[in-house]
mmCIF file of C-alpha atoms in Angstrom:
data_model
loop_
_atom_site.group_PDB
_atom_site.id
_atom_site.type_symbol
_atom_site.label_atom_id
_atom_site.label_comp_id
_atom_site.label_asym_id
_atom_site.label_seq_id
_atom_site.Cartn_x
_atom_site.Cartn_y
_atom_site.Cartn_z
ATOM 1 C CA MET A 1 20.251 2.671 47.855
ATOM 2 C CA GLY A 2 16.892 0.933 48.141
ATOM 3 C CA GLN A 3 16.176 -2.408 46.634
ATOM 4 C CA VAL A 4 15.587 -2.425 42.882
ATOM 5 C CA ILE A 5 12.095 -3.586 42.020
ATOM 6 C CA GLN A 6 12.058 -6.001 39.096
ATOM 7 C CA ILE A 7 8.886 -6.249 37.055
ATOM 8 C CA ASP A 8 8.055 -9.462 35.244
ATOM 9 C CA GLU A 9 6.331 -8.009 32.173
ATOM 10 C CA GLY A 10 5.426 -11.457 30.875
ATOM 11 C CA ARG A 11 3.515 -12.415 34.025
ATOM 12 C CA ILE A 12 1.743 -9.062 34.107
ATOM 13 C CA ARG A 13 0.756 -9.417 30.459
ATOM 14 C CA ASP A 14 -0.547 -12.953 31.060
ATOM 15 C CA HIS A 15 -2.478 -11.797 34.118
ATOM 16 C CA LEU A 16 -4.054 -8.905 32.220
ATOM 17 C CA GLY A 17 -4.912 -11.261 29.384
ATOM 18 C CA GLU A 18 -6.667 -13.619 31.794
ATOM 19 C CA MET A 19 -8.590 -10.697 33.304
ATOM 20 C CA VAL A 20 -9.743 -9.475 29.894
ATOM 21 C CA ARG A 21 -10.621 -13.002 28.769
ATOM 22 C CA GLY A 22 -12.583 -13.601 31.973
ATOM 23 C CA THR A 23 -14.453 -10.330 31.621
ATOM 24 C CA VAL A 24 -15.370 -11.071 27.986
ATOM 25 C CA GLU A 25 -16.537 -14.567 28.930
ATOM 26 C CA GLU A 26 -18.622 -13.288 31.834
ATOM 27 C CA ALA A 27 -20.214 -10.546 29.725
ATOM 28 C CA LEU A 28 -21.110 -12.892 26.858
ATOM 29 C CA ASN A 29 -22.643 -15.474 29.172
ATOM 30 C CA ALA A 30 -24.673 -12.763 30.916
ATOM 31 C CA MET A 31 -25.961 -11.598 27.534
ATOM 32 C CA LEU A 32 -26.914 -15.172 26.591
ATOM 33 C CA ASP A 33 -28.802 -15.585 29.873
ATOM 34 C CA ALA A 34 -30.642 -12.314 29.312
ATOM 35 C CA GLU A 35 -31.631 -13.398 25.813
ATOM 36 C CA ALA A 36 -32.873 -16.753 27.126
ATOM 37 C CA ASP A 37 -34.982 -14.893 29.704
ATOM 38 C CA ARG A 38 -36.483 -12.784 26.926
ATOM 39 C CA LEU A 39 -37.364 -15.855 24.848
ATOM 40 C CA CYS A 40 -38.913 -17.573 27.880
ATOM 41 C CA GLY A 41 -40.804 -14.460 28.910
ATOM 42 C CA ALA A 42 -39.529 -14.765 32.478
ATOM 43 C CA ALA A 43 -36.300 -14.938 34.452
ATOM 44 C CA ARG A 44 -34.815 -18.210 35.644
ATOM 45 C CA TYR A 45 -36.972 -19.870 38.339
ATOM 46 C CA GLU A 46 -39.516 -17.044 38.057
ATOM 47 C CA ARG A 47 -43.194 -18.039 38.187
ATOM 48 C CA SER A 48 -45.195 -15.926 35.774
ATOM 49 C CA GLU A 49 -48.360 -16.237 33.690
ATOM 50 C CA SER A 50 -46.529 -14.648 30.760
ATOM 51 C CA ARG A 51 -43.867 -17.397 30.689
ATOM 52 C CA ARG A 52 -43.674 -19.005 27.235
ATOM 53 C CA ASP A 53 -40.940 -21.582 27.776
ATOM 54 C CA THR A 54 -38.668 -23.130 30.386
ATOM 55 C CA ARG A 55 -34.966 -23.899 30.445
ATOM 56 C CA ALA A 56 -33.478 -27.355 29.996
ATOM 57 C CA GLY A 57 -29.945 -26.711 31.153
ATOM 58 C CA CYS A 58 -27.136 -25.534 28.899
ATOM 59 C CA TYR A 59 -24.224 -26.765 26.827
ATOM 60 C CA GLU A 60 -20.697 -25.426 26.610
ATOM 61 C CA ARG A 61 -19.168 -24.077 23.439
ATOM 62 C CA ALA A 62 -15.744 -22.600 22.769
ATOM 63 C CA LEU A 63 -15.522 -19.290 20.949
ATOM 64 C CA HIS A 64 -12.285 -17.736 19.697
ATOM 65 C CA THR A 65 -12.226 -13.974 20.256
ATOM 66 C CA LYS A 66 -9.580 -11.260 20.052
ATOM 67 C CA ALA A 67 -9.219 -11.623 23.846
ATOM 68 C CA GLY A 68 -8.552 -15.363 23.513
ATOM 69 C CA GLU A 69 -10.680 -18.499 23.731
ATOM 70 C CA VAL A 70 -13.720 -18.199 25.974
ATOM 71 C CA THR A 71 -16.220 -20.838 27.082
ATOM 72 C CA LEU A 72 -19.862 -20.026 26.476
ATOM 73 C CA LYS A 73 -22.699 -21.637 28.367
ATOM 74 C CA VAL A 74 -25.433 -21.633 25.744
ATOM 75 C CA PRO A 75 -28.921 -22.100 27.248
ATOM 76 C CA LYS A 76 -31.239 -24.868 26.022
ATOM 77 C CA LEU A 77 -35.014 -24.422 25.963
ATOM 78 C CA ARG A 78 -37.686 -27.105 26.117
ATOM 79 C CA ARG A 79 -40.149 -25.835 23.511
ATOM 80 C CA GLN A 80 -38.015 -23.869 21.062
ATOM 81 C CA THR A 81 -34.493 -23.802 19.690
ATOM 82 C CA PHE A 82 -32.369 -21.165 21.329
ATOM 83 C CA GLU A 83 -31.310 -18.804 18.542
ATOM 84 C CA THR A 84 -29.157 -15.935 19.711
ATOM 85 C CA ALA A 85 -28.527 -12.677 17.893
ATOM 86 C CA ILE A 86 -25.235 -12.340 19.762
ATOM 87 C CA ILE A 87 -23.435 -15.291 18.180
ATOM 88 C CA GLU A 88 -24.556 -17.228 15.122
ATOM 89 C CA ARG A 89 -25.419 -20.879 15.637
ATOM 90 C CA TYR A 90 -22.394 -23.166 15.110
ATOM 91 C CA ARG A 91 -20.007 -20.184 14.865
ATOM 92 C CA ARG A 92 -16.694 -20.951 16.496
ATOM 93 C CA ARG A 93 -14.927 -17.637 15.939
ATOM 94 C CA GLU A 94 -15.763 -14.018 16.472
ATOM 95 C CA SER A 95 -16.439 -12.277 13.148
ATOM 96 C CA SER A 96 -13.538 -9.866 13.719
ATOM 97 C CA VAL A 97 -11.224 -12.868 14.103
ATOM 98 C CA GLU A 98 -12.466 -14.319 10.813
ATOM 99 C CA GLU A 99 -12.014 -10.968 9.104
ATOM 100 C CA ALA A 100 -8.469 -10.773 10.459
ATOM 101 C CA LEU A 101 -7.681 -14.245 9.075
ATOM 102 C CA ILE A 102 -8.984 -13.268 5.642
ATOM 103 C CA GLU A 103 -7.102 -9.955 5.670
ATOM 104 C CA MET A 104 -3.852 -11.693 6.627
ATOM 105 C CA TYR A 105 -4.169 -14.180 3.793
ATOM 106 C CA LEU A 106 -5.074 -11.573 1.185
ATOM 107 C CA ALA A 107 -2.292 -9.260 2.371
ATOM 108 C CA GLY A 108 0.325 -11.890 1.527
ATOM 109 C CA VAL A 109 0.766 -13.925 4.698
ATOM 110 C CA SER A 110 1.267 -17.599 3.917
ATOM 111 C CA VAL A 111 -1.079 -20.171 5.433
ATOM 112 C CA ARG A 112 1.765 -21.537 7.570
ATOM 113 C CA ARG A 113 2.412 -18.069 8.975
ATOM 114 C CA VAL A 114 -1.329 -17.574 9.578
ATOM 115 C CA GLU A 115 -1.269 -20.714 11.739
ATOM 116 C CA ASP A 116 1.651 -19.369 13.782
ATOM 117 C CA ILE A 117 0.137 -15.908 14.171
ATOM 118 C CA THR A 118 -3.257 -17.168 15.307
ATOM 119 C CA GLU A 119 -1.634 -19.424 17.886
ATOM 120 C CA ALA A 120 0.404 -16.497 19.226
ATOM 121 C CA LEU A 121 -2.559 -14.086 19.318
ATOM 122 C CA TRP A 122 -5.497 -16.254 20.316
ATOM 123 C CA GLY A 123 -3.936 -19.426 21.670
ATOM 124 C CA THR A 124 -5.270 -21.707 18.938
ATOM 125 C CA ARG A 125 -3.981 -22.873 15.573
ATOM 126 C CA VAL A 126 -6.130 -22.388 12.511
ATOM 127 C CA SER A 127 -5.831 -25.152 9.946
ATOM 128 C CA PRO A 128 -5.279 -24.519 6.213
ATOM 129 C CA SER A 129 -8.730 -25.958 5.500
ATOM 130 C CA THR A 130 -10.257 -23.360 7.826
ATOM 131 C CA VAL A 131 -8.498 -20.534 5.984
ATOM 132 C CA SER A 132 -9.717 -21.959 2.673
ATOM 133 C CA SER A 133 -13.320 -22.211 3.874
ATOM 134 C CA LEU A 134 -13.210 -18.621 5.135
ATOM 135 C CA ASN A 135 -11.847 -17.424 1.794
ATOM 136 C CA ARG A 136 -14.678 -19.141 -0.050
ATOM 137 C CA LYS A 137 -17.053 -16.787 1.736
ATOM 138 C CA ILE A 138 -15.512 -13.780 0.011
ATOM 139 C CA TYR A 139 -14.981 -15.412 -3.388
ATOM 140 C CA ALA A 140 -18.706 -15.038 -4.166
ATOM 141 C CA LYS A 141 -18.447 -11.304 -3.475
ATOM 142 C CA ILE A 142 -15.287 -11.116 -5.563
ATOM 143 C CA ASP A 143 -17.011 -12.798 -8.510
ATOM 144 C CA GLU A 144 -19.876 -10.310 -8.184
ATOM 145 C CA TRP A 145 -17.342 -7.465 -8.159
ATOM 146 C CA ARG A 146 -15.635 -8.832 -11.286
ATOM 147 C CA HIS A 147 -18.943 -8.813 -13.191
ATOM 148 C CA ARG A 148 -20.320 -5.504 -11.903
ATOM 149 C CA PRO A 149 -21.578 -2.992 -14.511
ATOM 150 C CA ILE A 150 -19.054 -0.398 -15.704
ATOM 151 C CA GLU A 151 -20.630 3.035 -15.453
ATOM 152 C CA GLY A 152 -19.576 6.272 -17.111
ATOM 153 C CA ASP A 153 -16.854 7.045 -19.653
ATOM 154 C CA HIS A 154 -13.234 5.998 -19.227
ATOM 155 C CA PRO A 155 -11.019 8.041 -21.589
ATOM 156 C CA TYR A 156 -7.745 6.329 -20.667
ATOM 157 C CA LEU A 157 -7.591 2.524 -20.509
ATOM 158 C CA TYR A 158 -4.515 0.579 -19.335
ATOM 159 C CA LEU A 159 -4.149 -3.100 -20.275
ATOM 160 C CA ASP A 160 -1.547 -5.628 -19.204
ATOM 161 C CA GLY A 161 -1.084 -9.317 -18.458
ATOM 162 C CA ILE A 162 0.843 -11.310 -15.907
ATOM 163 C CA VAL A 163 1.984 -14.935 -16.126
ATOM 164 C CA MET A 164 1.451 -17.186 -13.089
ATOM 165 C CA LYS A 165 2.246 -20.828 -12.394
ATOM 166 C CA ARG A 166 -0.340 -23.561 -11.989
ATOM 167 C CA THR A 167 -0.142 -27.326 -11.594
ATOM 168 C CA TRP A 168 -1.759 -29.490 -14.230
ATOM 169 C CA ALA A 169 -1.648 -33.307 -14.084
ATOM 170 C CA GLY A 170 1.513 -33.153 -12.008
ATOM 171 C CA GLU A 171 3.172 -30.593 -14.284
ATOM 172 C CA VAL A 172 3.670 -26.868 -13.692
ATOM 173 C CA ARG A 173 2.265 -24.761 -16.518
ATOM 174 C CA ASN A 174 1.755 -21.081 -17.184
ATOM 175 C CA VAL A 175 -1.554 -19.278 -16.853
ATOM 176 C CA SER A 176 -2.072 -15.626 -17.792
ATOM 177 C CA LEU A 177 -4.133 -13.112 -15.875
ATOM 178 C CA LEU A 178 -5.342 -10.154 -17.953
ATOM 179 C CA VAL A 179 -5.985 -6.906 -16.069
ATOM 180 C CA ALA A 180 -7.594 -3.590 -17.036
ATOM 181 C CA SER A 181 -7.499 -0.307 -15.149
ATOM 182 C CA ALA A 182 -8.681 3.100 -16.320
ATOM 183 C CA VAL A 183 -9.041 6.774 -15.546
ATOM 184 C CA ASN A 184 -12.670 7.879 -15.602
ATOM 185 C CA ALA A 185 -14.128 11.139 -16.852
ATOM 186 C CA GLU A 186 -13.715 12.721 -13.405
ATOM 187 C CA GLY A 187 -10.017 11.842 -13.230
ATOM 188 C CA TYR A 188 -10.204 8.973 -10.716
ATOM 189 C CA ARG A 189 -8.566 5.598 -11.255
ATOM 190 C CA GLU A 190 -10.605 2.409 -11.371
ATOM 191 C CA ILE A 191 -9.755 -1.268 -11.693
ATOM 192 C CA LEU A 192 -12.215 -2.441 -14.331
ATOM 193 C CA GLY A 193 -11.593 -6.154 -14.483
ATOM 194 C CA ILE A 194 -9.421 -9.234 -14.416
ATOM 195 C CA CYS A 195 -9.831 -12.580 -16.154
ATOM 196 C CA GLU A 196 -7.875 -15.725 -16.847
ATOM 197 C CA GLY A 197 -6.371 -16.384 -20.258
ATOM 198 C CA ALA A 198 -4.517 -19.494 -21.340
ATOM 199 C CA LYS A 199 -1.930 -17.153 -22.816
ATOM 200 C CA GLU A 200 -1.723 -13.542 -23.954
ATOM 201 C CA ASP A 201 -2.944 -14.193 -27.495
ATOM 202 C CA LYS A 202 -5.708 -12.632 -29.553
ATOM 203 C CA SER A 203 -8.379 -15.048 -28.370
ATOM 204 C CA GLY A 204 -7.607 -14.303 -24.720
ATOM 205 C CA TRP A 205 -7.564 -10.531 -25.171
ATOM 206 C CA SER A 206 -10.651 -10.602 -27.407
ATOM 207 C CA ALA A 207 -12.612 -12.486 -24.738
ATOM 208 C CA PHE A 208 -11.449 -10.027 -22.090
ATOM 209 C CA LEU A 209 -12.306 -6.916 -24.095
ATOM 210 C CA ARG A 210 -15.686 -8.401 -25.049
ATOM 211 C CA HIS A 211 -16.265 -8.979 -21.327
ATOM 212 C CA LEU A 212 -15.465 -5.315 -20.568
ATOM 213 C CA VAL A 213 -17.585 -3.943 -23.413
ATOM 214 C CA ASP A 214 -20.542 -6.149 -22.472
ATOM 215 C CA ARG A 215 -20.351 -4.768 -18.931
ATOM 216 C CA GLY A 216 -20.612 -1.218 -20.252
ATOM 217 C CA LEU A 217 -17.094 -0.002 -21.047
ATOM 218 C CA SER A 218 -17.416 3.168 -23.139
ATOM 219 C CA GLY A 219 -15.815 6.511 -23.896
ATOM 220 C CA VAL A 220 -12.310 5.071 -24.319
ATOM 221 C CA GLN A 221 -10.091 7.460 -26.260
ATOM 222 C CA LEU A 222 -6.642 5.972 -25.626
ATOM 223 C CA VAL A 223 -5.453 2.465 -24.800
ATOM 224 C CA ILE A 224 -2.007 2.204 -23.182
ATOM 225 C CA SER A 225 -0.260 -1.170 -23.299
ATOM 226 C CA ASP A 226 2.787 -3.053 -24.514
ATOM 227 C CA ALA A 227 3.091 -4.223 -28.110
ATOM 228 C CA CYS A 228 1.496 -7.658 -27.660
ATOM 229 C CA ARG A 229 0.158 -8.431 -31.133
ATOM 230 C CA GLY A 230 -2.983 -10.179 -29.909
ATOM 231 C CA LEU A 231 -3.800 -7.239 -27.639
ATOM 232 C CA VAL A 232 -3.334 -4.621 -30.375
ATOM 233 C CA GLU A 233 -5.464 -6.581 -32.844
ATOM 234 C CA SER A 234 -8.218 -7.075 -30.266
ATOM 235 C CA VAL A 235 -8.264 -3.361 -29.408
ATOM 236 C CA ALA A 236 -8.712 -2.522 -33.082
ATOM 237 C CA GLU A 237 -11.611 -4.974 -33.264
ATOM 238 C CA PHE A 238 -13.547 -4.083 -30.103
ATOM 239 C CA LEU A 239 -12.582 -0.414 -29.686
ATOM 240 C CA PRO A 240 -12.207 0.714 -33.314
ATOM 241 C CA GLU A 241 -12.478 4.456 -32.535
ATOM 242 C CA THR A 242 -9.741 4.313 -29.913
ATOM 243 C CA LEU A 243 -6.111 5.384 -30.350
ATOM 244 C CA TRP A 244 -3.324 3.114 -29.131
ATOM 245 C CA GLN A 245 -0.264 4.213 -27.165
ATOM 246 C CA ARG A 246 2.646 1.805 -26.961
ATOM 247 C CA CYS A 247 4.271 1.978 -23.539
ATOM 248 C CA MET A 248 7.550 3.788 -24.121
ATOM 249 C CA VAL A 249 9.261 1.934 -21.242
ATOM 250 C CA HIS A 250 8.506 -1.409 -22.879
ATOM 251 C CA PHE A 251 9.766 0.013 -26.178
ATOM 252 C CA TYR A 252 13.016 1.100 -24.514
ATOM 253 C CA ARG A 253 13.539 -2.437 -23.235
ATOM 254 C CA ASN A 254 13.001 -3.831 -26.726
ATOM 255 C CA VAL A 255 15.677 -1.496 -28.079
ATOM 256 C CA PHE A 256 18.105 -2.226 -25.210
ATOM 257 C CA SER A 257 17.948 -5.944 -26.022
ATOM 258 C CA HIS A 258 19.854 -5.106 -29.242
ATOM 259 C CA VAL A 259 22.384 -2.771 -27.624
ATOM 260 C CA PRO A 260 25.675 -3.753 -25.918
ATOM 261 C CA ALA A 261 25.550 -3.332 -22.137
ATOM 262 C CA MET A 262 28.232 -0.644 -22.191
ATOM 263 C CA LYS A 263 26.077 1.521 -24.475
ATOM 264 C CA VAL A 264 22.667 1.080 -22.825
ATOM 265 C CA ARG A 265 23.014 4.245 -20.737
ATOM 266 C CA GLU A 266 23.936 6.336 -23.767
ATOM 267 C CA VAL A 267 21.085 4.939 -25.877
ATOM 268 C CA ALA A 268 18.659 5.514 -22.985
ATOM 269 C CA HIS A 269 19.508 9.228 -22.989
ATOM 270 C CA MET A 270 18.995 9.329 -26.752
ATOM 271 C CA LEU A 271 15.548 7.712 -26.521
ATOM 272 C CA LYS A 272 14.443 9.905 -23.628
ATOM 273 C CA ALA A 273 15.369 12.960 -25.667
ATOM 274 C CA ILE A 274 12.776 11.912 -28.252
ATOM 275 C CA HIS A 275 9.971 11.919 -25.693
ATOM 276 C CA ALA A 276 11.134 15.175 -24.121
ATOM 277 C CA GLN A 277 10.158 17.237 -27.183
ATOM 278 C CA GLU A 278 7.355 19.794 -27.062
ATOM 279 C CA SER A 279 5.384 18.407 -30.018
ATOM 280 C CA ARG A 280 4.963 15.243 -32.042
ATOM 281 C CA GLN A 281 6.624 16.781 -35.080
ATOM 282 C CA ALA A 282 9.671 17.749 -33.032
ATOM 283 C CA ALA A 283 9.752 14.268 -31.498
ATOM 284 C CA GLN A 284 9.605 12.665 -34.947
ATOM 285 C CA GLU A 285 12.476 14.832 -36.156
ATOM 286 C CA LYS A 286 14.502 13.944 -33.076
ATOM 287 C CA ALA A 287 13.770 10.262 -33.674
ATOM 288 C CA GLU A 288 15.193 10.516 -37.198
ATOM 289 C CA ALA A 289 18.370 12.041 -35.762
ATOM 290 C CA VAL A 290 18.615 9.264 -33.159
ATOM 291 C CA GLU A 291 18.126 6.629 -35.855
ATOM 292 C CA ALA A 292 20.975 8.106 -37.906
ATOM 293 C CA ASP A 293 23.214 8.209 -34.815
ATOM 294 C CA LEU A 294 22.476 4.560 -34.025
ATOM 295 C CA ARG A 295 23.367 3.535 -37.577
ATOM 296 C CA ARG A 296 26.670 5.410 -37.309
ATOM 297 C CA GLN A 297 27.408 3.358 -34.189
ATOM 298 C CA LYS A 298 26.654 0.130 -36.122
ATOM 299 C CA LEU A 299 23.586 -0.534 -33.946
ATOM 300 C CA THR A 300 21.536 -1.470 -36.988
ATOM 301 C CA ARG A 301 18.743 -3.479 -35.333
ATOM 302 C CA ALA A 302 18.177 -0.795 -32.684
ATOM 303 C CA ALA A 303 18.022 1.837 -35.428
ATOM 304 C CA GLU A 304 15.461 -0.226 -37.356
ATOM 305 C CA LEU A 305 13.243 -0.515 -34.256
ATOM 306 C CA VAL A 306 13.316 3.258 -33.812
ATOM 307 C CA ALA A 307 12.516 3.843 -37.476
ATOM 308 C CA GLU A 308 9.667 1.328 -37.608
ATOM 309 C CA HIS A 309 7.974 1.690 -34.238
ATOM 310 C CA ILE A 310 8.796 5.036 -32.637
ATOM 311 C CA GLY A 311 5.530 6.469 -33.979
ATOM 312 C CA GLU A 312 3.582 3.961 -31.825
ATOM 313 C CA THR A 313 5.058 5.591 -28.707
ATOM 314 C CA LEU A 314 4.144 9.164 -29.735
ATOM 315 C CA THR A 315 0.330 8.867 -29.732
ATOM 316 C CA TYR A 316 0.089 10.672 -26.394
ATOM 317 C CA TYR A 317 0.985 13.957 -28.115
ATOM 318 C CA ALA A 318 -2.638 14.098 -29.339
ATOM 319 C CA PHE A 319 -3.810 14.647 -25.753
ATOM 320 C CA PRO A 320 -3.339 17.493 -23.226
ATOM 321 C CA ASP A 321 0.304 18.000 -22.225
ATOM 322 C CA VAL A 322 -0.580 17.862 -18.505
ATOM 323 C CA HIS A 323 -1.481 14.195 -19.037
ATOM 324 C CA TRP A 324 1.564 13.151 -21.062
ATOM 325 C CA ALA A 325 3.658 11.819 -18.177
ATOM 326 C CA LYS A 326 0.814 9.534 -17.051
ATOM 327 C CA ILE A 327 -0.427 8.200 -20.382
ATOM 328 C CA ARG A 328 2.799 7.473 -22.285
ATOM 329 C CA THR A 329 3.720 4.457 -20.133
ATOM 330 C CA ASN A 330 1.901 1.558 -18.563
ATOM 331 C CA ASN A 331 3.513 2.293 -15.188
ATOM 332 C CA PRO A 332 0.228 2.971 -13.324
ATOM 333 C CA LEU A 333 -0.908 -0.586 -14.063
ATOM 334 C CA GLU A 334 2.587 -2.066 -13.709
ATOM 335 C CA ARG A 335 2.599 -1.060 -10.031
ATOM 336 C CA ILE A 336 -0.626 -3.004 -9.513
ATOM 337 C CA MET A 337 0.801 -6.028 -11.315
ATOM 338 C CA LYS A 338 3.819 -5.948 -8.997
ATOM 339 C CA GLU A 339 1.446 -6.036 -6.037
ATOM 340 C CA ILE A 340 -0.300 -9.103 -7.482
ATOM 341 C CA ARG A 341 3.042 -10.813 -8.021
ATOM 342 C CA ARG A 342 4.170 -9.940 -4.491
ATOM 343 C CA ARG A 343 0.996 -11.434 -3.054
ATOM 344 C CA THR A 344 1.022 -14.608 -5.148
ATOM 345 C CA ARG A 345 4.739 -15.271 -4.690
ATOM 346 C CA VAL A 346 4.088 -16.937 -1.320
ATOM 347 C CA VAL A 347 1.829 -19.509 -3.018
ATOM 348 C CA GLY A 348 4.203 -20.643 -5.757
ATOM 349 C CA ALA A 349 2.159 -22.858 -8.089
ATOM 350 C CA PHE A 350 -1.625 -22.754 -7.827
ATOM 351 C CA PRO A 351 -3.706 -25.957 -7.983
ATOM 352 C CA ASP A 352 -5.859 -24.456 -10.762
ATOM 353 C CA GLY A 353 -6.436 -21.262 -12.694
ATOM 354 C CA GLN A 354 -9.582 -20.361 -10.747
ATOM 355 C CA SER A 355 -7.789 -20.220 -7.388
ATOM 356 C CA CYS A 356 -5.105 -18.036 -8.950
ATOM 357 C CA LEU A 357 -7.765 -15.732 -10.408
ATOM 358 C CA ASN A 358 -9.672 -15.556 -7.108
ATOM 359 C CA LEU A 359 -6.636 -14.540 -5.080
ATOM 360 C CA ALA A 360 -5.477 -11.931 -7.608
ATOM 361 C CA ALA A 361 -9.004 -10.525 -7.944
ATOM 362 C CA ALA A 362 -9.341 -10.342 -4.169
ATOM 363 C CA ARG A 363 -6.156 -8.318 -3.977
ATOM 364 C CA LEU A 364 -7.353 -6.007 -6.775
ATOM 365 C CA ARG A 365 -10.669 -5.504 -5.013
ATOM 366 C CA HIS A 366 -8.797 -4.557 -1.866
ATOM 367 C CA ILE A 367 -6.700 -2.029 -3.796
ATOM 368 C CA ALA A 368 -9.797 -0.640 -5.520
ATOM 369 C CA GLY A 369 -11.368 0.062 -2.144
ATOM 370 C CA SER A 370 -8.298 1.834 -0.763
ATOM 371 C CA GLN A 371 -6.907 5.354 -1.066
ATOM 372 C CA TRP A 372 -5.539 4.344 -4.471
ATOM 373 C CA SER A 373 -8.906 5.051 -6.076
ATOM 374 C CA ALA A 374 -10.051 7.744 -3.642
ATOM 375 C CA ARG A 375 -7.455 10.293 -4.749
ATOM 376 C CA ARG A 376 -7.991 12.223 -7.950
ATOM 377 C CA TYR A 377 -5.322 11.092 -10.383
ATOM 378 C CA MET A 378 -5.782 13.614 -13.199
ATOM 379 C CA ASN A 379 -7.459 16.930 -13.852
ATOM 380 C CA MET A 380 -9.683 16.089 -16.801
ATOM 381 C CA GLU A 381 -10.753 19.656 -17.599
ATOM 382 C CA PRO A 382 -8.036 20.108 -20.279
ATOM 383 C CA LEU A 383 -9.264 16.966 -22.056
ATOM 384 C CA HIS A 384 -12.881 18.093 -21.907
ATOM 385 C CA ALA A 385 -11.887 21.528 -23.228
ATOM 386 C CA MET A 386 -9.909 19.916 -26.089
ATOM 387 C CA GLN A 387 -12.911 17.763 -27.013
ATOM 388 C CA ALA A 388 -15.243 20.755 -26.926
ATOM 389 C CA SER A 389 -12.980 22.832 -29.168
ATOM 390 C CA SER A 390 -12.491 19.979 -31.656
ATOM 391 C CA SER A 391 -16.231 19.304 -31.866
ATOM 392 C CA GLY A 392 -16.864 23.033 -32.353
ATOM 393 C CA ALA A 393 -14.319 23.169 -35.140
ATOM 394 C CA VAL A 394 -15.985 20.228 -36.891
ATOM 395 C CA ALA A 395 -19.382 21.870 -36.578
#
């Protein structure tokens, strides 16, 4: 048997990395020299009547690229400042590197992990202050996105809030983020807005809904949310023509809180049977039977909740049956809220409400630009046909 050849993959990888880094450095410096020649109107040491300037040496500058750190020899000119279109003045990192840092942070990578990753990839550690300064560049765009005009009708509007932690005078306090998503008239999902509220009360929800209406929110036929009193009252005030659907999942949880653990499964089947009926009348009749059954089992408080509030969960029956599964719960927005919580969990407590809002809004903007909003969520033709028939009947 011949000798076994052992390959040191690490040394090969390092050698290839050095070759790539050297090639990138050589190419960039050649481009800088060519640009200096163009500004001077002549090549180095060339005597020409068309020459407009002469060189005065160069200075070295480090630039972090995807291939690693390279050293640039930036030309200096005697009569004018050398401004290159290749690399912005004072830039220390390639734009793709900066974009990667921002994407890592917004995707949920902690600042400490960003430092480790950048050192492993590009051979240099990025400080937390650098990550913060890079993020400030996108916060202006995020604020513009939050205040953009809302165009077109949005028949189905989902509202929900999430509680985050913030530090205040050395204490950790709660801050609420209020979020709105919707399905537009073409059946595509949109994230309409997010704002900070001290808590999920009427004043917070009123300010948020006023913000949405002022930006152009219109055509809302159904609001889907939990039974937060301040939210419901604000909807009635700012969207008076709109119906309200109480999320049936949240309602189930309210009922389960008054049911012994051993009976939760049984009660869940009873409640689901209500929302499995083919019409609102049938669902109401089934609800009365469930209420009577709960009273027989001595589950008085659960029975009272069904009797008093089951009607709030049956509003969706007024809309096309092909939409029922997607408009009777707040699940479409709940998934987005889970994504916000997953992203913000690595931070813990925020230094202020604005930083919390910026990070959550940045994540929402990322989701809004993804396949989440590019896929058609509903076929809205049945709703349009229902509206046309109802308006014809009125006429």
